[in-house]
PDB file of C-alpha atoms in Angstrom:
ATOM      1  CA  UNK F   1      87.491 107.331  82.654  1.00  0.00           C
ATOM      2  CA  UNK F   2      88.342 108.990  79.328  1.00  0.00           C
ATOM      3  CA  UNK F   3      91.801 109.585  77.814  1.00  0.00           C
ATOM      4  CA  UNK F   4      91.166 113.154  78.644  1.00  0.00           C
ATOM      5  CA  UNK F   5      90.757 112.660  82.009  1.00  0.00           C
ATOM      6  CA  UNK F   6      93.891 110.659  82.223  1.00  0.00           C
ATOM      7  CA  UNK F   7      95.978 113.449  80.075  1.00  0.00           C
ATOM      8  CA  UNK F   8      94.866 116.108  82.222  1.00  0.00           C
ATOM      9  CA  UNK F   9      96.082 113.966  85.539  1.00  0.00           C
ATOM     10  CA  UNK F  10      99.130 113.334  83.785  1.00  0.00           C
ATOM     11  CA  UNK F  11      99.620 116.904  83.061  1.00  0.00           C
ATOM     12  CA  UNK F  12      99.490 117.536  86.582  1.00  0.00           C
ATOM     13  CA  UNK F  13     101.267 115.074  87.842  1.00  0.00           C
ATOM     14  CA  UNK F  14     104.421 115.910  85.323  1.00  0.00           C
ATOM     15  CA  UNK F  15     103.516 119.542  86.431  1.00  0.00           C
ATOM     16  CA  UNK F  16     103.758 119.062  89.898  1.00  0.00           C
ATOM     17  CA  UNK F  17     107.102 117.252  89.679  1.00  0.00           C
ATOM     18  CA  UNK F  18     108.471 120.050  88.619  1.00  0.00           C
ATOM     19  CA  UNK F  19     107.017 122.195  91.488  1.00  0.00           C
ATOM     20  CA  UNK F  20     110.108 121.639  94.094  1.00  0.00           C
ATOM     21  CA  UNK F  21     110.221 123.997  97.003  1.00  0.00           C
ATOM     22  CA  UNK F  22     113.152 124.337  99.790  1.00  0.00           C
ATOM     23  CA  UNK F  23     112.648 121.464 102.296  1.00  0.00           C
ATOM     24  CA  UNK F  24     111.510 122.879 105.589  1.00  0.00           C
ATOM     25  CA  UNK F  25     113.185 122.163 109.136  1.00  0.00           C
ATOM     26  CA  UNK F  26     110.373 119.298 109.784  1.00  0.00           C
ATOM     27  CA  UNK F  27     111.784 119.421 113.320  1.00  0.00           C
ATOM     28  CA  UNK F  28     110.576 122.538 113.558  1.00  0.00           C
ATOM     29  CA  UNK F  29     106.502 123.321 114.133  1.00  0.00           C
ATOM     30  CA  UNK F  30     107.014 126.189 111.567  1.00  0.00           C
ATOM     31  CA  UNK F  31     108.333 123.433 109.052  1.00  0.00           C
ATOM     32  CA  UNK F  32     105.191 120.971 109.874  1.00  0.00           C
ATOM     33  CA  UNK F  33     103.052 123.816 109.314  1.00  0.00           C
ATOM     34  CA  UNK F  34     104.538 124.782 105.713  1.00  0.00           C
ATOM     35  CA  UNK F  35     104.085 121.209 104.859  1.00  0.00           C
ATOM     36  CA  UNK F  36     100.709 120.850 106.002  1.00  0.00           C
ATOM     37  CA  UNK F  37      99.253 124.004 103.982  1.00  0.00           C
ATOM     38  CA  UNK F  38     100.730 122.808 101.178  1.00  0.00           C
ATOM     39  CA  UNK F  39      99.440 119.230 101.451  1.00  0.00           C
ATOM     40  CA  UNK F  40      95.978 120.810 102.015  1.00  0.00           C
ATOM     41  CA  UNK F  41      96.406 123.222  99.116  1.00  0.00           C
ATOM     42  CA  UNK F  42      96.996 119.796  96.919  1.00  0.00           C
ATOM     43  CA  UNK F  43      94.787 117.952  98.125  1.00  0.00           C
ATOM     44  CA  UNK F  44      92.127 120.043  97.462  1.00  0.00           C
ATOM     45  CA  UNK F  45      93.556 120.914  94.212  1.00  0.00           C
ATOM     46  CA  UNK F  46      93.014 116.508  94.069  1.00  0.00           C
ATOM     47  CA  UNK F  47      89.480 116.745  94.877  1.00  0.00           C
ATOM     48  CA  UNK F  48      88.501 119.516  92.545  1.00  0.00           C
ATOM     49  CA  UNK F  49      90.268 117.669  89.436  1.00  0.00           C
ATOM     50  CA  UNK F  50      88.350 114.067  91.031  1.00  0.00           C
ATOM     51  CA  UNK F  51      84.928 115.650  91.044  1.00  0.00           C
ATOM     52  CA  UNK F  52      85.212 116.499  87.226  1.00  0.00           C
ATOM     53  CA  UNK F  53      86.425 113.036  86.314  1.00  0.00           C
ATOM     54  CA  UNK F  54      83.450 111.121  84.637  1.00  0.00           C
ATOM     55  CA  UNK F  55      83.990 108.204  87.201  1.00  0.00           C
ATOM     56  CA  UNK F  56      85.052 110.108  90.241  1.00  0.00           C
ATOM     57  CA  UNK F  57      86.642 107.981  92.964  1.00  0.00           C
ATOM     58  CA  UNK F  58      85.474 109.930  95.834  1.00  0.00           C
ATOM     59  CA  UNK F  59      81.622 110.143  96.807  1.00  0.00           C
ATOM     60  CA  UNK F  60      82.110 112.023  99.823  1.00  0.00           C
ATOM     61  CA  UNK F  61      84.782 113.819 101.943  1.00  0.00           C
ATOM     62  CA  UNK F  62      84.269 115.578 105.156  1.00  0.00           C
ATOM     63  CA  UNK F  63      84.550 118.995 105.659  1.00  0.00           C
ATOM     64  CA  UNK F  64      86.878 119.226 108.078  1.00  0.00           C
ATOM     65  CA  UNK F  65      89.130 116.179 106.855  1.00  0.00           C
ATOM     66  CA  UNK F  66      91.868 118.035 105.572  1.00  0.00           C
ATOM     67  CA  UNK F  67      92.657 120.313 108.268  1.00  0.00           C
ATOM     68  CA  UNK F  68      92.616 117.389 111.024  1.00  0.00           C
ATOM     69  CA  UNK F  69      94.836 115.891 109.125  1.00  0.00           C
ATOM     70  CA  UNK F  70      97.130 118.605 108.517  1.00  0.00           C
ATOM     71  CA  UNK F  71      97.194 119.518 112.327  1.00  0.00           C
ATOM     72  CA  UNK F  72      97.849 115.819 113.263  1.00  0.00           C
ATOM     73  CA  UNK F  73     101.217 116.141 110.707  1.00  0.00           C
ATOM     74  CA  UNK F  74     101.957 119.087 112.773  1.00  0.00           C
ATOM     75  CA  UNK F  75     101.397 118.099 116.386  1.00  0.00           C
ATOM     76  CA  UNK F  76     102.809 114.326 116.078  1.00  0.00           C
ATOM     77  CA  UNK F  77     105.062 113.830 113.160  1.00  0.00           C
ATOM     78  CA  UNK F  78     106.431 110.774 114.410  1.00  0.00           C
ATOM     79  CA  UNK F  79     103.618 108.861 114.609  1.00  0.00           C
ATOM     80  CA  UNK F  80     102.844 105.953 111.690  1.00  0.00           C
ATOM     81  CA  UNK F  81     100.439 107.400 109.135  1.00  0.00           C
ATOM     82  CA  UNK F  82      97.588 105.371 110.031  1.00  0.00           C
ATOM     83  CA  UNK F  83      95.160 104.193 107.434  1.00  0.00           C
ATOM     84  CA  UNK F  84      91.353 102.322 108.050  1.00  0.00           C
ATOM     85  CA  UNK F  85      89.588 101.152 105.403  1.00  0.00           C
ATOM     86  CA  UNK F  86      86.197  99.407 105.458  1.00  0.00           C
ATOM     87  CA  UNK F  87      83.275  98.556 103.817  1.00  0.00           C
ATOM     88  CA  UNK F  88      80.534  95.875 103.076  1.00  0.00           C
ATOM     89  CA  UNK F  89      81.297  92.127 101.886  1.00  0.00           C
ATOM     90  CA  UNK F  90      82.307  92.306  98.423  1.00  0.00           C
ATOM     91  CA  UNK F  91      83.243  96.085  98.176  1.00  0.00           C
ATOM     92  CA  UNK F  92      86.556  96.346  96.938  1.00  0.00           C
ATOM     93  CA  UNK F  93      88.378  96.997 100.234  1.00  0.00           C
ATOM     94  CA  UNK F  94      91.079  94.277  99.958  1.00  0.00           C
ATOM     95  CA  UNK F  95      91.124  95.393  96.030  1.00  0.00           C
ATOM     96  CA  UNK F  96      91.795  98.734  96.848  1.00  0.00           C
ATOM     97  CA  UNK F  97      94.816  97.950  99.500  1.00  0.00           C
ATOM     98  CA  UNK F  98      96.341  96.069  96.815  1.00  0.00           C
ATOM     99  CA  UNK F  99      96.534  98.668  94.659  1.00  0.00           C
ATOM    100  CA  UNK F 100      97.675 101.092  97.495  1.00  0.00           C
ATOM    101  CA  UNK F 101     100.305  98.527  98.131  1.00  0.00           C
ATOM    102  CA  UNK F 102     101.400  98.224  94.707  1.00  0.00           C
ATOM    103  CA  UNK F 103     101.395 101.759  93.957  1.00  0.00           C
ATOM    104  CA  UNK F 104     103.409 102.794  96.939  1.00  0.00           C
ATOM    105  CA  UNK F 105     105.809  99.651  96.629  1.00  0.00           C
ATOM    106  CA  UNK F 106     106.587 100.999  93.226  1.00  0.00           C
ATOM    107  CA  UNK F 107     107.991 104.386  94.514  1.00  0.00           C
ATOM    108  CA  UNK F 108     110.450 101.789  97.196  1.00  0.00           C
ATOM    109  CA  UNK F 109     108.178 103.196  99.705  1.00  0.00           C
ATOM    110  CA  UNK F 110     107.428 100.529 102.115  1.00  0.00           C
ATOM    111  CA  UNK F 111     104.289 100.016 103.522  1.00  0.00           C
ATOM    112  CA  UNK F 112     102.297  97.987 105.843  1.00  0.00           C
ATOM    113  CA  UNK F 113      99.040  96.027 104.881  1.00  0.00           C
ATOM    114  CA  UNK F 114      96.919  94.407 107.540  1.00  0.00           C
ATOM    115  CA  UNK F 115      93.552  92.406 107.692  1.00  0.00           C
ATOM    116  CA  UNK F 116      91.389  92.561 110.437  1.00  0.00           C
ATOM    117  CA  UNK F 117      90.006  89.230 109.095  1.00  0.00           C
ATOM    118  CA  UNK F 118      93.023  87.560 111.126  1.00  0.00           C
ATOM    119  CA  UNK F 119      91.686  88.655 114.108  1.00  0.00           C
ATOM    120  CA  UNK F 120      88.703  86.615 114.246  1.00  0.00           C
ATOM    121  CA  UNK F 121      87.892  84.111 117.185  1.00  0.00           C
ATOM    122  CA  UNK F 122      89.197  80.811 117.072  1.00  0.00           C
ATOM    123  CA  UNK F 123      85.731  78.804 116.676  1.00  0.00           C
ATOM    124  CA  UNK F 124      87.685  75.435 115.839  1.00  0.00           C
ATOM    125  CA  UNK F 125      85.674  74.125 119.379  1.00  0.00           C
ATOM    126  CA  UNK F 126      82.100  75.580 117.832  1.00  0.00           C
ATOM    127  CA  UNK F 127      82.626  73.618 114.423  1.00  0.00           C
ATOM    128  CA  UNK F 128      83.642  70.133 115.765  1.00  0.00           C
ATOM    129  CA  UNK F 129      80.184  70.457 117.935  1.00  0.00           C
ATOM    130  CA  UNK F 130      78.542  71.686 114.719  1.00  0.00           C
ATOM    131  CA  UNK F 131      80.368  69.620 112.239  1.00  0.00           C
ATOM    132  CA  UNK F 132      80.734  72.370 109.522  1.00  0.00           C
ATOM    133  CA  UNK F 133      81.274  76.344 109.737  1.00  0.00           C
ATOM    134  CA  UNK F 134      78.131  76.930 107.689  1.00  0.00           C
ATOM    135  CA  UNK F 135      76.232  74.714 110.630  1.00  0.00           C
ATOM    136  CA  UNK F 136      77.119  76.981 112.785  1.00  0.00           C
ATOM    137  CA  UNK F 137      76.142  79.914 110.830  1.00  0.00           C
ATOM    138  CA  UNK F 138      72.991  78.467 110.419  1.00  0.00           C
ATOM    139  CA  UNK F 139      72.648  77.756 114.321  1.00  0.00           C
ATOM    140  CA  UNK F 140      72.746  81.140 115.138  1.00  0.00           C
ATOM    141  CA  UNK F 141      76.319  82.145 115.122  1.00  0.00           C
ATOM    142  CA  UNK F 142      76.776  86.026 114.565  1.00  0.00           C
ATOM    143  CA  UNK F 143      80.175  85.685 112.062  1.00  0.00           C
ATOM    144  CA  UNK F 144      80.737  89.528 111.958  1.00  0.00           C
ATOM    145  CA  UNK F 145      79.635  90.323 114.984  1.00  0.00           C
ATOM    146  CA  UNK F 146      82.654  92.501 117.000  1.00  0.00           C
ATOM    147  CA  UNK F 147      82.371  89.904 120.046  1.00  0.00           C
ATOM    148  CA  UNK F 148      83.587  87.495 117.106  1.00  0.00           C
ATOM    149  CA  UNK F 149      86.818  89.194 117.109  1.00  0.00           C
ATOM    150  CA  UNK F 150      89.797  89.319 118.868  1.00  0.00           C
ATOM    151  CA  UNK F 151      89.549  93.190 119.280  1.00  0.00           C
ATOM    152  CA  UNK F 152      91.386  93.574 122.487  1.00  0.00           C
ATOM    153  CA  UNK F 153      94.139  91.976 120.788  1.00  0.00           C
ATOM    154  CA  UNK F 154      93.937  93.752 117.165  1.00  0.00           C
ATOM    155  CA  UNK F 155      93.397  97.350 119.183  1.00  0.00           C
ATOM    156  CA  UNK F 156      97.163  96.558 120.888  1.00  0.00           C
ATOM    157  CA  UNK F 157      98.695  95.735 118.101  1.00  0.00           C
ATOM    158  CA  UNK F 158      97.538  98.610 115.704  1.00  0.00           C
ATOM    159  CA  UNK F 159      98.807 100.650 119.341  1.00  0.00           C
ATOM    160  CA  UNK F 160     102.357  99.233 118.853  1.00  0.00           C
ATOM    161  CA  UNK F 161     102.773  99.844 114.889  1.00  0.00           C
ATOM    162  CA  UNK F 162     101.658 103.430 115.210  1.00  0.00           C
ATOM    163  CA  UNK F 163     104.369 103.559 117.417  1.00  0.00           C
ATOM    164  CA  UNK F 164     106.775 102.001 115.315  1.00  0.00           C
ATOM    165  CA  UNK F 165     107.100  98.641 116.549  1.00  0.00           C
ATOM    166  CA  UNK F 166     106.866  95.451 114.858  1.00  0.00           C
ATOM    167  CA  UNK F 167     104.516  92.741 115.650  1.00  0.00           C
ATOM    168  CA  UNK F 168     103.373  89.324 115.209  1.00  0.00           C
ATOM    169  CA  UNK F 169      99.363  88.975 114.439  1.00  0.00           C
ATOM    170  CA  UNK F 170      97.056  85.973 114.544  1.00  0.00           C
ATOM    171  CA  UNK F 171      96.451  84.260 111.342  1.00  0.00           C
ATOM    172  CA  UNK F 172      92.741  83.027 110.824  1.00  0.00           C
ATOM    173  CA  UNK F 173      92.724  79.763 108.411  1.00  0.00           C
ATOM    174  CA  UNK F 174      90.357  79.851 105.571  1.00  0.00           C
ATOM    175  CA  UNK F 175      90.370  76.153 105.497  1.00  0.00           C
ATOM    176  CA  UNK F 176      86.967  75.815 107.362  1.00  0.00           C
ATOM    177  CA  UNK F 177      88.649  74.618 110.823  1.00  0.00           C
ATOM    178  CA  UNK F 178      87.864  78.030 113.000  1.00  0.00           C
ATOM    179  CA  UNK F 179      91.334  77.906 113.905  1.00  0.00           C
ATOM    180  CA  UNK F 180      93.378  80.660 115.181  1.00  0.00           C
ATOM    181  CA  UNK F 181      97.035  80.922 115.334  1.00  0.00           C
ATOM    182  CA  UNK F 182      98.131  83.196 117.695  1.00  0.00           C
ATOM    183  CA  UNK F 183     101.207  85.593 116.473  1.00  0.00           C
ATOM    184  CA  UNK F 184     102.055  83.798 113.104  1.00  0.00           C
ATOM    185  CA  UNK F 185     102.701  86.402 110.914  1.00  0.00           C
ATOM    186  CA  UNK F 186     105.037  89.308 111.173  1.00  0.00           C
ATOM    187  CA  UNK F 187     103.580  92.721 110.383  1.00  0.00           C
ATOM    188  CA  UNK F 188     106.286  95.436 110.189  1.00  0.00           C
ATOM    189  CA  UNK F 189     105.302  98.721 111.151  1.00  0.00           C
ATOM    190  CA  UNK F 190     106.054 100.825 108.194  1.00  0.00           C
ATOM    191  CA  UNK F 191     105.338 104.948 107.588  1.00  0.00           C
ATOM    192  CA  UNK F 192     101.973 104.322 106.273  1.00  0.00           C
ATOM    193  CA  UNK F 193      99.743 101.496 107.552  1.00  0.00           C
ATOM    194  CA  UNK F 194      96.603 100.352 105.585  1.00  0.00           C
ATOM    195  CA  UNK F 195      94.171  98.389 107.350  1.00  0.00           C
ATOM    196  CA  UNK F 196      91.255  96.585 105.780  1.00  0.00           C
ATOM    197  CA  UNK F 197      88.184  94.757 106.872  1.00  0.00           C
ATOM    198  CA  UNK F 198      85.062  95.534 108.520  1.00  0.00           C
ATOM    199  CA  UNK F 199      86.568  95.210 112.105  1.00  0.00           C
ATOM    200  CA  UNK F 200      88.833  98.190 111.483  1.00  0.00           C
ATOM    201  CA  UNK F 201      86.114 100.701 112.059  1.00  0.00           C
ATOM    202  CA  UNK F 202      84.364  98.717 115.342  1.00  0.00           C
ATOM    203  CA  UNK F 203      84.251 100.976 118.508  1.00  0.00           C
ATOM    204  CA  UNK F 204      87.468 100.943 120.606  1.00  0.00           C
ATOM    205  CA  UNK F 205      89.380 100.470 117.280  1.00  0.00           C
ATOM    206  CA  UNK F 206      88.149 103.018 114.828  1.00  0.00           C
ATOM    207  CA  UNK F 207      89.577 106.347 116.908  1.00  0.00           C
ATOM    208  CA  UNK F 208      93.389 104.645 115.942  1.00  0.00           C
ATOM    209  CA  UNK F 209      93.175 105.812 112.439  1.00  0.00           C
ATOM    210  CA  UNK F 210      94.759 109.415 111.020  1.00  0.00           C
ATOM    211  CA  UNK F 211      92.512 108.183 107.841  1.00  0.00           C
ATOM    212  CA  UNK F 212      89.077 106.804 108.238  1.00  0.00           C
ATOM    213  CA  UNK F 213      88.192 105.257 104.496  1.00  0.00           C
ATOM    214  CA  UNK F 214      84.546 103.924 103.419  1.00  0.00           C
ATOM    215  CA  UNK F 215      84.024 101.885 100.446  1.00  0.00           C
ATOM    216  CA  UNK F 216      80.677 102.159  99.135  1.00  0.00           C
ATOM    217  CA  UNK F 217      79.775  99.664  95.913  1.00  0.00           C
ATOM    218  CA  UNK F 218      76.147  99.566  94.120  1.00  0.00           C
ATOM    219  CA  UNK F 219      74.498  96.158  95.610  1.00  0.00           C
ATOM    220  CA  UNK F 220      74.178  94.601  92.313  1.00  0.00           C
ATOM    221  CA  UNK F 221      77.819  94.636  92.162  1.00  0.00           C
ATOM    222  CA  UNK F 222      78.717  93.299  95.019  1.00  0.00           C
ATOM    223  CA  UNK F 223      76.633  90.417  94.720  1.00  0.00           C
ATOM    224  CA  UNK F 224      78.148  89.524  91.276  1.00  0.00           C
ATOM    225  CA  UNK F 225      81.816  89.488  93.210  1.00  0.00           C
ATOM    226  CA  UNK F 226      80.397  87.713  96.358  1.00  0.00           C
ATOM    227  CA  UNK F 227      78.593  84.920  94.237  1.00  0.00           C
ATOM    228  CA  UNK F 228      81.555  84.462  91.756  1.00  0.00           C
ATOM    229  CA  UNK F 229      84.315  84.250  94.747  1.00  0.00           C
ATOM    230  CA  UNK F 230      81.775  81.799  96.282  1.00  0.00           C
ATOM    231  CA  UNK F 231      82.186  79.386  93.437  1.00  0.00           C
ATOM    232  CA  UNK F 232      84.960  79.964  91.813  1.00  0.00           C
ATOM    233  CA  UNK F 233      87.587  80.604  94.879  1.00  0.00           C
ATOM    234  CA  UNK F 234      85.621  79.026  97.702  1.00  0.00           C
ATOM    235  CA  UNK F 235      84.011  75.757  95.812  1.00  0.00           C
ATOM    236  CA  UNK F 236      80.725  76.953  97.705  1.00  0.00           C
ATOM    237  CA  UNK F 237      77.375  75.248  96.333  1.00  0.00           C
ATOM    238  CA  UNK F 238      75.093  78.144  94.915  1.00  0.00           C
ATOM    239  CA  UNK F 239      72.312  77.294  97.969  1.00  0.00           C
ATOM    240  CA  UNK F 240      74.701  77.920 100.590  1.00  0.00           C
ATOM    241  CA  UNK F 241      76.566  80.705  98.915  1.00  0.00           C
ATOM    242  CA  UNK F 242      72.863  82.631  98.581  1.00  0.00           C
ATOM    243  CA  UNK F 243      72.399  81.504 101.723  1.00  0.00           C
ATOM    244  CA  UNK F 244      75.497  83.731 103.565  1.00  0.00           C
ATOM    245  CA  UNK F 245      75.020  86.504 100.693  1.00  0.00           C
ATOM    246  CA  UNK F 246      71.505  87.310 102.677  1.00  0.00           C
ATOM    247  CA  UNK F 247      73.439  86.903 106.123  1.00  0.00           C
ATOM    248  CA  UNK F 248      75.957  89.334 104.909  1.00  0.00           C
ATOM    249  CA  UNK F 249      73.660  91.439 104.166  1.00  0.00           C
ATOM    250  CA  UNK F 250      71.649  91.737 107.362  1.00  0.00           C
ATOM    251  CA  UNK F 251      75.075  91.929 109.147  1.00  0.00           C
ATOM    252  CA  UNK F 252      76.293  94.689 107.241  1.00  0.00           C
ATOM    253  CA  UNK F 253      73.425  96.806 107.886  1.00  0.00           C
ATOM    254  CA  UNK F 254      74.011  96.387 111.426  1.00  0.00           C
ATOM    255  CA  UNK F 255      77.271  96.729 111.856  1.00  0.00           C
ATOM    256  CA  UNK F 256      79.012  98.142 108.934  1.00  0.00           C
ATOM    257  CA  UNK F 257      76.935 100.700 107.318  1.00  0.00           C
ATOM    258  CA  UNK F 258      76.997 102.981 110.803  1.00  0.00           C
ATOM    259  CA  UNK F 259      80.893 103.802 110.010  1.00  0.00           C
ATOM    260  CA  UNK F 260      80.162 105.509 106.627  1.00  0.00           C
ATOM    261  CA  UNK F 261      78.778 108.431 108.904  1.00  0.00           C
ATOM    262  CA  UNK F 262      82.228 108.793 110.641  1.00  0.00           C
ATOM    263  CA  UNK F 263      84.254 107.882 107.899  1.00  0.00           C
ATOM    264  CA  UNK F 264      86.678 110.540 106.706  1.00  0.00           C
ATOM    265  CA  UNK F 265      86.710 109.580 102.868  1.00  0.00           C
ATOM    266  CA  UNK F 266      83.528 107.558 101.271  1.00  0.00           C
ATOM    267  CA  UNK F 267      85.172 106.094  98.281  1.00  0.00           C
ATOM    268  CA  UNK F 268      83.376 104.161  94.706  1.00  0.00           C
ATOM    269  CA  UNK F 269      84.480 100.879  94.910  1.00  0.00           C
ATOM    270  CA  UNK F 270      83.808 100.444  91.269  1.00  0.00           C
ATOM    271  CA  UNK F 271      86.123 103.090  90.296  1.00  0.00           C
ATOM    272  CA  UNK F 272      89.143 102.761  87.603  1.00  0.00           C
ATOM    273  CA  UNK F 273      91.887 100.988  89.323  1.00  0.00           C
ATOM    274  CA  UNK F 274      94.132 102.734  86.586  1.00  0.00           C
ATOM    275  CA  UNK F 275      92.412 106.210  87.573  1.00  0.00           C
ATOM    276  CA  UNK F 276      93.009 105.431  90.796  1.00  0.00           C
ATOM    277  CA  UNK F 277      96.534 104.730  90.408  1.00  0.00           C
ATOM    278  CA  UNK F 278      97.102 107.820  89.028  1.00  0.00           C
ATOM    279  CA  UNK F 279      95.269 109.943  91.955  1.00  0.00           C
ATOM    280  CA  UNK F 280      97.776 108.168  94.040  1.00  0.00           C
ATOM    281  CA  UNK F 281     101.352 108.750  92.195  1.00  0.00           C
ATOM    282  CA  UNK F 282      99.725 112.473  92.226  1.00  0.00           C
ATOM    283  CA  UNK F 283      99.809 112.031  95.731  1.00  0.00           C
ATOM    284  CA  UNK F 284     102.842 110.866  96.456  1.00  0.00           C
ATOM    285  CA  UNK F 285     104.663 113.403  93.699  1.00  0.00           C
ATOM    286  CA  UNK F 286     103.119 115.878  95.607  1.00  0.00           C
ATOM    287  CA  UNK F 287     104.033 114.802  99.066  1.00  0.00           C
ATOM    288  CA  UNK F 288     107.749 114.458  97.666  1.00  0.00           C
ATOM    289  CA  UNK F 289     108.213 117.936  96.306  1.00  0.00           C
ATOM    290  CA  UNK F 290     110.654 119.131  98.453  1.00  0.00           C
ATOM    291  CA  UNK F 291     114.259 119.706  97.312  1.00  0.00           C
ATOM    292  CA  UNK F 292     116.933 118.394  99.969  1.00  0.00           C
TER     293      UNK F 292
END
């Protein structure tokens, strides 16, 4: 992204600041529906500036995104803001809810970040017999599979935030045990939820979401980040980390890659974290222009 790309967002984020209206009765249907032109007038106005950008963040979004969105602001206003994101191994998914989380935590707005990741199975049973998790892989176990998650469990709980309740999710331990631990962490339920990982978009879970995102990286890429996080954060020997790089691969195809054709948003997970940064304090100057 060049600097002039970065003025000209700048310029319209210190324009749009500026741009306070009279705050509607949001109690009021007529109030939802003044905010929710607006918010689709923006938005566009968003997507126009994005495809110009010389690294545009978004590949794709559908065409009728932006008015189901605005009608679900209208129709139930109380409901958490609801936010999937998914995408192959080594996409930028958990990268990108950082920066959403950082972003947003920077304006005091609070917001919720969950991993579907903690929903997996506990398998501690399957790697005793086995002796190792990669064993088991090897033996036929189907890892991403959505049988290898706890989806009955995860689709109740994303139920009870969107309704504004806190809960307690399972934590998965990256320690190569397979162990579970049911309700260890607390997960608040905040106005906007992101969710990330490649269970968020598996049937019977996917229809939750206001905000269906799909991160899409080139493969070389991904490899790189899969292959250096093998080694460097997971102490995996190169054979065995090539080794799950081709099962990842396989089980993306077949159960990851179908959600990019109902995803919402198709995002580049190689894009300009700064860039992106700024496309979302334009967001949230424009969702915060009205006057009290």
């Amino acid at each position: 992204m060049n600097e002039d790309n970065k003025d000209g967002l700048s310029h319209l984020i210190e324009k749009s600041s500026k741009d306070k209206i009279a705050k509607p009765d949001f109690t009021q249907r007529t109030g939802r529906e003044l905010l929710a032109y607006y918010l689709k007038s923006k938005f566009e106005q968003v997507l126009d500036y994005d495809k110009k950008a010389n690294e545009p963040i978004f590949i794709e979004v559908s065409y009728d995104f932006i008015n189901k969105f605005s009608q679900r602001l209208i129709s139930n206003p109380h409901k958490k803001i609801m936010i999937g994101i998914t995408g192959e191994s080594a996409s930028g998914k958990s990268t990108f809810c950082r920066e959403i989380c950082n972003v947003i935590s920077s304006f005091d707005m609070p917001v919720t970040i969950l991993t579907t990741d903690n929903y997996f199975n506990d398998i501690s049973e399957l790697i005793k017999v086995y002796g190792t998790f990669d064993a088991l892989r090897d033996n036929g176990y189907d890892v991403d599979s959505p049988e290898s998650f706890q989806l009955d469990v995860l689709r109740e709980d994303l139920k009870l935030i969107s309704q504004g309740k806190d809960i307690y999710s399972p934590e998965y331990l990256l320690n190569g045990t397979g162990v579970s631990v049911p309700k260890a962490k607390l997960v608040p339920s905040n106005k906007i939820v992101v969710v990330e990982g490649m269970a968020s978009m598996y049937k019977d879970i996917k229809d939750i979401f206001d905000i269906k995102v799909y991160v899409e990286t080139d493969i070389n890429i991904r490899r790189d980040r899969f292959m250096t996080r093998a080694y460097m954060e997971r102490n995996q020997d190169l054979d065995n980390a090539k080794k799950h790089w081709e099962y990842i691969l396989g089980a993306g195809e077949k159960y990851v890659k179908p959600a990019r054709k109902e995803a919402d948003i198709i995002i580049n997970g190689d894009t300009n974290l700064a860039y992106f940064s700024q496309i979302l304090e334009y967001i949230y100057t424009i969702t915060n222009n009205f006057t009290v």
